[in-house]
Structure formats: C-alpha cells, structure tokens
Amino acid sequence: MSHAVAPRHSVAPRRLTGVRQEVKHLLTPAQGSALAQAISQHVPIKTHGGFDHSWRISIYLDTPDFSMAHRALIHGSQTTKLRAKQYYNYKNGAEVYDDTYWLESKTRARSMVEKMRFRAPKADIPDILAYAAEKDGVSPEEATARLSFDKFRQGAPLLPLFIAHYRRYTYQDADSTLRITLDDACTFHLPPQGLFTSQVPVASRRHLPPPLAAESQWILEIKTVGVEPDWLAALTEDIPTVDFSKFVAGVCALHRAGRLPDAPAPQGEENICS
C-alpha cells in the first residue's frame, strides 16, 4: 500500500550546502541494508579515508538559557540548531579523528532546509563558543557561514547541550545536487565533563557517558537541489516520510531525563515531548 510523501519542490541548482529540500524516512535494519544496495546501483558511495562510512559525533549547542532547546520543545524540527561536528573512523583498532570540527547552522521550514557550515581547528573551538565565530581573512563563503552561526546565538556564549553519535553512509552524485545518507547506531549522550578544555579537548567515543536514548531504526535522509530522480522516488514511494530530527530527539531525551529546565509554553501550545 502506498503512503503519501512530502511534495517535491524544485530549487535552482546550486551546492547542497545552502538551501535544499530534505526528506526523511525511518527504516528497519533490513530495509536499510536493502535500500543501500539499491541506491548504490545509481549513485556512488562517498568514501572517508578509504572507508565506505564514517562515525559522527554531533555536538549540539545552546545558549545558557536553553533558548534553542525550548523552541524545539514547542516547534519540533521547524526551528534552528547549531552544532559542532567531528568525524572519525578506526585504523588498526584505534579511533582516528579529523584535526578540525565543522561548525554548522541549520534552519528548517517544512521540507526546506538552509544549512551553512565552516571548518575550524580544534584549538579555536573554545573561543568561538565563548565569544564569536567572525574572523578576518577568510573566503566570502566562509565569512557568510560564520556570520550565520553568530546570528542565531544573538551575542550569547554557547555550551554543549547533548551529543548525537552515529555511523553514516553517504551517496552523492557528481554535480552535488543529490545526496542520500543512511545513519544507524544513533545514540544520544550528555556531553562529557570538561569538553573543549585541556581535560577533554575532543569528544571521542571513549569519553561519552552511557546513552540517554537510542534510535533503533536507520535514518534515511534525501537531500536534493532540483528535482528528485524518478528511480529514487520509486524506491521510497511505499516508505512513509517522517518529521524526524536528531536535535528534537536529543532534546526530548534530555527533557525525559530531567536534564532540561522547563520553560512556559505559549498559550494553546504543548510540549512535543510530553
């Protein structure tokens, strides 16, 4: 039986980092494995240091008054999030990390997403979070991403809110107008004590506390600039779209664990995690 899917908008072609359409599905592990095989017949998998996947540590950030988390409690995924993202993999049994973080701002309105990001050395992260991301002598594209990051914090310092840890498989076409990602083994954690200090300079897997929550299903994200190809629409037409967000899932995990102070909901609105 077919399920209705989100409408497919057309966007003027440009890079996937920027304005794009983003549609999500949740899959069983068996569905995820089968879909990965089918997708690989059309779009090549993107390798990371010779591996067909990478592990991700996404550190979601918030102001000291939890303003972004409180908005997510009311508006769900239709909001803005800031995060610092680190990639790693294993070599000879040891965790091998990139020497930089990606810092990202991401805003969603229905299925349309605007994402801006820039790369920064690990040594710069404490100052960026405490003060501002703005920096002289960078490219116009990076300057725009840094300004976007600062716009949403509104002059406030940023603190680690929670961490999402997961494995990602990425498929991307040659002209960067289609990216398909499959995430599994997704868990949500409190930030380790002392993160971004000399005590814990990086958010390595070994430093993560036990998870507050986990997502047992695979997360399929289809990111398009332009029209989604017919072959992909056919593959997913019987899989319902979902309004899923790692940010919202992590915020709800904090809320249920009593780790997020309550904020009064506007009249007529309810906390989506209740």
Tab-separated table of C-alpha atoms in Angstrom:
chain	number	residue	atom	x	y	z
A	1	MET	CA	0.000	0.000	0.000
A	2	SER	CA	1.424	3.383	-0.981
A	3	HIS	CA	1.811	6.217	1.507
A	4	ALA	CA	1.683	9.908	0.738
A	5	VAL	CA	5.096	11.502	0.541
A	6	ALA	CA	6.161	15.100	1.013
A	7	PRO	CA	5.736	17.311	-2.065
A	8	ARG	CA	8.846	17.530	-4.240
A	9	HIS	CA	9.839	21.138	-4.751
A	10	SER	CA	12.196	22.364	-7.432
A	11	VAL	CA	15.091	24.587	-6.411
A	12	ALA	CA	17.520	26.332	-8.718
A	13	PRO	CA	20.625	24.094	-8.907
A	14	ARG	CA	23.453	25.016	-6.541
A	15	ARG	CA	25.596	23.290	-3.967
A	16	LEU	CA	23.870	21.134	-1.374
A	17	THR	CA	25.286	23.270	1.422
A	18	GLY	CA	22.866	26.179	1.293
A	19	VAL	CA	19.157	25.941	0.514
A	20	ARG	CA	17.913	22.465	-0.289
A	21	GLN	CA	14.983	20.128	0.153
A	22	GLU	CA	15.402	17.445	2.795
A	23	VAL	CA	13.041	14.488	3.237
A	24	LYS	CA	13.462	11.790	5.897
A	25	HIS	CA	12.350	8.197	6.417
A	26	LEU	CA	12.869	5.726	9.272
A	27	LEU	CA	13.749	2.176	8.212
A	28	THR	CA	14.183	-1.209	9.814
A	29	PRO	CA	17.772	-2.516	9.614
A	30	ALA	CA	16.670	-4.948	6.884
A	31	GLN	CA	15.083	-2.122	4.887
A	32	GLY	CA	18.192	-0.002	5.351
A	33	SER	CA	20.546	-2.693	4.059
A	34	ALA	CA	18.319	-3.440	1.059
A	35	LEU	CA	17.915	0.225	0.191
A	36	ALA	CA	21.664	0.823	0.446
A	37	GLN	CA	22.236	-1.902	-2.146
A	38	ALA	CA	19.595	-0.425	-4.454
A	39	ILE	CA	20.892	3.147	-4.137
A	40	SER	CA	24.462	2.062	-4.909
A	41	GLN	CA	23.288	0.951	-8.361
A	42	HIS	CA	22.552	4.595	-9.219
A	43	VAL	CA	24.800	6.825	-7.073
A	44	PRO	CA	28.343	6.070	-5.862
A	45	ILE	CA	29.072	5.827	-2.177
A	46	LYS	CA	31.281	8.592	-0.811
A	47	THR	CA	34.366	7.249	0.933
A	48	HIS	CA	36.010	8.723	4.035
A	49	GLY	CA	39.698	7.942	4.376
A	50	GLY	CA	39.259	4.751	2.387
A	51	PHE	CA	36.189	3.613	4.360
A	52	ASP	CA	32.662	3.349	2.981
A	53	HIS	CA	31.283	5.055	6.094
A	54	SER	CA	32.290	7.414	8.869
A	55	TRP	CA	31.365	7.749	12.504
A	56	ARG	CA	29.972	11.133	13.501
A	57	ILE	CA	29.947	12.964	16.801
A	58	SER	CA	27.486	15.855	16.524
A	59	ILE	CA	27.697	18.206	19.496
A	60	TYR	CA	24.501	20.249	19.632
A	61	LEU	CA	24.994	23.687	21.136
A	62	ASP	CA	22.736	26.083	23.011
A	63	THR	CA	22.778	29.339	24.917
A	64	PRO	CA	22.965	29.256	28.739
A	65	ASP	CA	19.177	29.822	28.988
A	66	PHE	CA	18.462	26.810	26.706
A	67	SER	CA	16.654	29.044	24.208
A	68	MET	CA	17.091	26.713	21.218
A	69	ALA	CA	16.095	23.591	23.134
A	70	HIS	CA	12.978	25.310	24.489
A	71	ARG	CA	11.961	26.372	20.972
A	72	ALA	CA	12.392	22.774	19.806
A	73	LEU	CA	10.105	21.589	22.625
A	74	ILE	CA	7.311	23.695	21.118
A	75	HIS	CA	8.072	23.814	17.391
A	76	GLY	CA	9.743	20.449	16.860
A	77	SER	CA	12.012	20.216	13.835
A	78	GLN	CA	10.787	23.551	12.424
A	79	THR	CA	13.491	25.549	14.124
A	80	THR	CA	17.211	26.415	14.081
A	81	LYS	CA	20.069	24.394	15.525
A	82	LEU	CA	23.779	24.977	15.955
A	83	ARG	CA	26.277	22.147	16.206
A	84	ALA	CA	29.937	21.214	16.073
A	85	LYS	CA	30.536	18.029	14.133
A	86	GLN	CA	33.527	15.714	14.264
A	87	TYR	CA	34.244	12.719	12.019
A	88	TYR	CA	36.280	9.677	12.950
A	89	ASN	CA	36.975	6.122	11.926
A	90	TYR	CA	39.083	3.184	13.046
A	91	LYS	CA	42.596	2.284	11.933
A	92	ASN	CA	44.274	-0.808	13.376
A	93	GLY	CA	41.621	-0.840	16.087
A	94	ALA	CA	42.271	2.755	17.187
A	95	GLU	CA	39.992	5.772	16.780
A	96	VAL	CA	41.400	8.225	14.221
A	97	TYR	CA	39.917	11.739	14.260
A	98	ASP	CA	39.985	14.651	11.867
A	99	ASP	CA	42.015	17.557	13.219
A	100	THR	CA	39.153	20.027	12.708
A	101	TYR	CA	35.486	20.457	13.538
A	102	TRP	CA	32.700	21.515	11.207
A	103	LEU	CA	30.532	24.193	12.814
A	104	GLU	CA	27.046	24.381	11.342
A	105	SER	CA	23.842	26.387	11.485
A	106	LYS	CA	20.740	24.688	10.105
A	107	THR	CA	17.210	26.070	9.789
A	108	ARG	CA	14.177	24.058	8.643
A	109	ALA	CA	10.826	25.257	7.288
A	110	ARG	CA	8.731	22.211	6.365
A	111	SER	CA	10.892	20.163	3.968
A	112	MET	CA	13.135	23.098	3.006
A	113	VAL	CA	16.440	23.491	4.820
A	114	GLU	CA	19.130	26.158	4.847
A	115	LYS	CA	22.465	24.880	6.085
A	116	MET	CA	25.680	26.870	6.416
A	117	ARG	CA	28.948	25.497	7.743
A	118	PHE	CA	32.630	26.253	8.142
A	119	ARG	CA	35.662	24.331	9.324
A	120	ALA	CA	37.725	25.343	12.343
A	121	PRO	CA	40.771	23.874	14.110
A	122	LYS	CA	40.052	22.243	17.439
A	123	ALA	CA	42.142	24.865	19.219
A	124	ASP	CA	39.747	27.603	18.009
A	125	ILE	CA	36.553	25.994	19.320
A	126	PRO	CA	36.613	27.358	22.923
A	127	ASP	CA	36.939	30.972	21.710
A	128	ILE	CA	34.277	30.509	19.011
A	129	LEU	CA	31.809	29.160	21.566
A	130	ALA	CA	32.644	31.754	24.215
A	131	TYR	CA	32.741	34.847	22.009
A	132	ALA	CA	32.027	34.757	18.269
A	133	ALA	CA	32.818	32.906	15.060
A	134	GLU	CA	33.534	36.024	12.991
A	135	LYS	CA	37.074	36.040	11.601
A	136	ASP	CA	39.040	38.237	9.209
A	137	GLY	CA	40.897	36.970	6.163
A	138	VAL	CA	38.582	34.095	5.230
A	139	SER	CA	36.789	33.402	1.947
A	140	PRO	CA	33.421	35.106	1.296
A	141	GLU	CA	31.679	31.731	1.589
A	142	GLU	CA	33.257	31.006	4.967
A	143	ALA	CA	32.568	34.547	6.181
A	144	THR	CA	28.871	34.101	5.348
A	145	ALA	CA	28.753	30.790	7.225
A	146	ARG	CA	30.431	32.327	10.273
A	147	LEU	CA	28.015	35.279	10.263
A	148	SER	CA	25.065	32.893	10.036
A	149	PHE	CA	26.396	30.921	13.002
A	150	ASP	CA	26.712	34.095	15.079
A	151	LYS	CA	23.308	35.459	14.034
A	152	PHE	CA	21.411	32.652	15.748
A	153	ARG	CA	23.303	32.887	19.041
A	154	GLN	CA	22.428	36.611	19.329
A	155	GLY	CA	25.631	37.501	21.145
A	156	ALA	CA	25.329	34.776	23.773
A	157	PRO	CA	28.023	32.217	24.588
A	158	LEU	CA	27.343	28.642	23.503
A	159	LEU	CA	27.548	25.489	25.599
A	160	PRO	CA	27.395	21.806	24.620
A	161	LEU	CA	23.781	20.644	25.084
A	162	PHE	CA	23.986	16.962	24.102
A	163	ILE	CA	25.807	14.680	21.676
A	164	ALA	CA	24.405	12.502	18.905
A	165	HIS	CA	26.738	9.643	17.955
A	166	TYR	CA	26.070	7.584	14.821
A	167	ARG	CA	27.503	5.860	11.751
A	168	ARG	CA	26.815	7.382	8.330
A	169	TYR	CA	26.868	6.050	4.776
A	170	THR	CA	26.751	8.788	2.128
A	171	TYR	CA	25.824	8.582	-1.559
A	172	GLN	CA	26.305	11.674	-3.722
A	173	ASP	CA	26.027	12.431	-7.425
A	174	ALA	CA	28.806	14.037	-9.447
A	175	ASP	CA	27.269	17.524	-9.666
A	176	SER	CA	26.365	17.688	-5.950
A	177	THR	CA	22.623	18.123	-6.462
A	178	LEU	CA	21.664	14.844	-4.777
A	179	ARG	CA	22.952	13.437	-1.507
A	180	ILE	CA	21.481	10.403	0.226
A	181	THR	CA	22.573	9.464	3.723
A	182	LEU	CA	21.848	6.395	5.820
A	183	ASP	CA	22.557	6.618	9.558
A	184	ASP	CA	22.465	3.757	12.029
A	185	ALA	CA	23.565	3.037	15.615
A	186	CYS	CA	22.380	6.505	16.670
A	187	THR	CA	22.659	7.258	20.396
A	188	PHE	CA	22.180	10.436	22.437
A	189	HIS	CA	24.510	11.390	25.290
A	190	LEU	CA	25.182	14.121	27.802
A	191	PRO	CA	28.396	15.991	26.926
A	192	PRO	CA	31.428	14.710	28.837
A	193	GLN	CA	32.546	16.921	31.698
A	194	GLY	CA	35.311	19.291	30.620
A	195	LEU	CA	34.591	19.066	26.888
A	196	PHE	CA	36.654	21.561	24.832
A	197	THR	CA	39.141	22.021	27.674
A	198	SER	CA	42.601	20.529	28.095
A	199	GLN	CA	40.911	17.810	30.151
A	200	VAL	CA	38.719	16.628	27.221
A	201	PRO	CA	39.890	18.505	24.101
A	202	VAL	CA	37.880	16.313	21.702
A	203	ALA	CA	34.569	14.480	22.012
A	204	SER	CA	35.932	10.997	21.467
A	205	ARG	CA	33.767	7.913	21.720
A	206	ARG	CA	35.592	6.707	24.820
A	207	HIS	CA	34.636	9.914	26.656
A	208	LEU	CA	30.885	9.590	26.021
A	209	PRO	CA	28.716	8.778	29.048
A	210	PRO	CA	26.141	5.985	28.738
A	211	PRO	CA	23.370	6.983	26.305
A	212	LEU	CA	20.226	8.761	27.465
A	213	ALA	CA	18.342	7.292	24.495
A	214	ALA	CA	18.913	5.451	21.227
A	215	GLU	CA	17.235	5.266	17.816
A	216	SER	CA	16.921	1.615	16.798
A	217	GLN	CA	15.858	2.355	13.230
A	218	TRP	CA	18.008	3.532	10.344
A	219	ILE	CA	17.586	7.172	9.365
A	220	LEU	CA	17.342	7.841	5.627
A	221	GLU	CA	17.778	11.460	4.527
A	222	ILE	CA	17.294	12.537	0.907
A	223	LYS	CA	18.801	15.951	0.183
A	224	THR	CA	18.096	17.477	-3.209
A	225	VAL	CA	18.699	20.649	-5.164
A	226	GLY	CA	16.354	20.420	-8.131
A	227	VAL	CA	14.021	17.527	-8.853
A	228	GLU	CA	14.362	14.154	-7.145
A	229	PRO	CA	15.163	11.444	-9.752
A	230	ASP	CA	12.367	9.056	-10.704
A	231	TRP	CA	14.342	5.959	-9.684
A	232	LEU	CA	14.699	7.284	-6.130
A	233	ALA	CA	11.043	8.282	-5.857
A	234	ALA	CA	10.120	4.748	-6.935
A	235	LEU	CA	12.405	3.202	-4.294
A	236	THR	CA	10.833	5.194	-1.465
A	237	GLU	CA	7.200	5.578	-2.542
A	238	ASP	CA	5.991	2.865	-0.141
A	239	ILE	CA	8.021	4.187	2.808
A	240	PRO	CA	6.280	6.969	4.755
A	241	THR	CA	8.110	10.237	5.261
A	242	VAL	CA	8.665	11.323	8.858
A	243	ASP	CA	9.232	14.588	10.668
A	244	PHE	CA	12.336	13.277	12.433
A	245	SER	CA	15.154	15.388	13.843
A	246	LYS	CA	18.193	14.269	15.834
A	247	PHE	CA	18.071	17.648	17.555
A	248	VAL	CA	14.482	17.133	18.698
A	249	ALA	CA	15.160	13.504	19.671
A	250	GLY	CA	18.115	14.595	21.796
A	251	VAL	CA	16.194	17.472	23.390
A	252	CYS	CA	13.370	15.072	24.290
A	253	ALA	CA	15.906	12.642	25.774
A	254	LEU	CA	17.230	15.461	27.977
A	255	HIS	CA	13.709	16.502	28.938
A	256	ARG	CA	12.625	12.989	29.911
A	257	ALA	CA	15.800	12.505	31.948
A	258	GLY	CA	15.096	15.703	33.895
A	259	ARG	CA	18.190	17.374	32.439
A	260	LEU	CA	16.404	20.277	30.732
A	261	PRO	CA	14.785	23.063	32.783
A	262	ASP	CA	11.151	23.642	31.880
A	263	ALA	CA	10.090	26.785	30.064
A	264	PRO	CA	6.486	28.006	29.994
A	265	ALA	CA	4.762	27.009	26.750
A	266	PRO	CA	2.794	29.674	24.858
A	267	GLN	CA	-0.944	29.537	25.468
A	268	GLY	CA	-2.502	26.725	23.451
A	269	GLU	CA	0.846	25.031	22.782
A	270	GLU	CA	2.025	21.740	24.259
A	271	ASN	CA	5.474	20.330	24.865
A	272	ILE	CA	6.004	17.857	21.989
A	273	CYS	CA	7.991	15.514	24.254
A	274	SER	CA	5.207	15.109	26.817
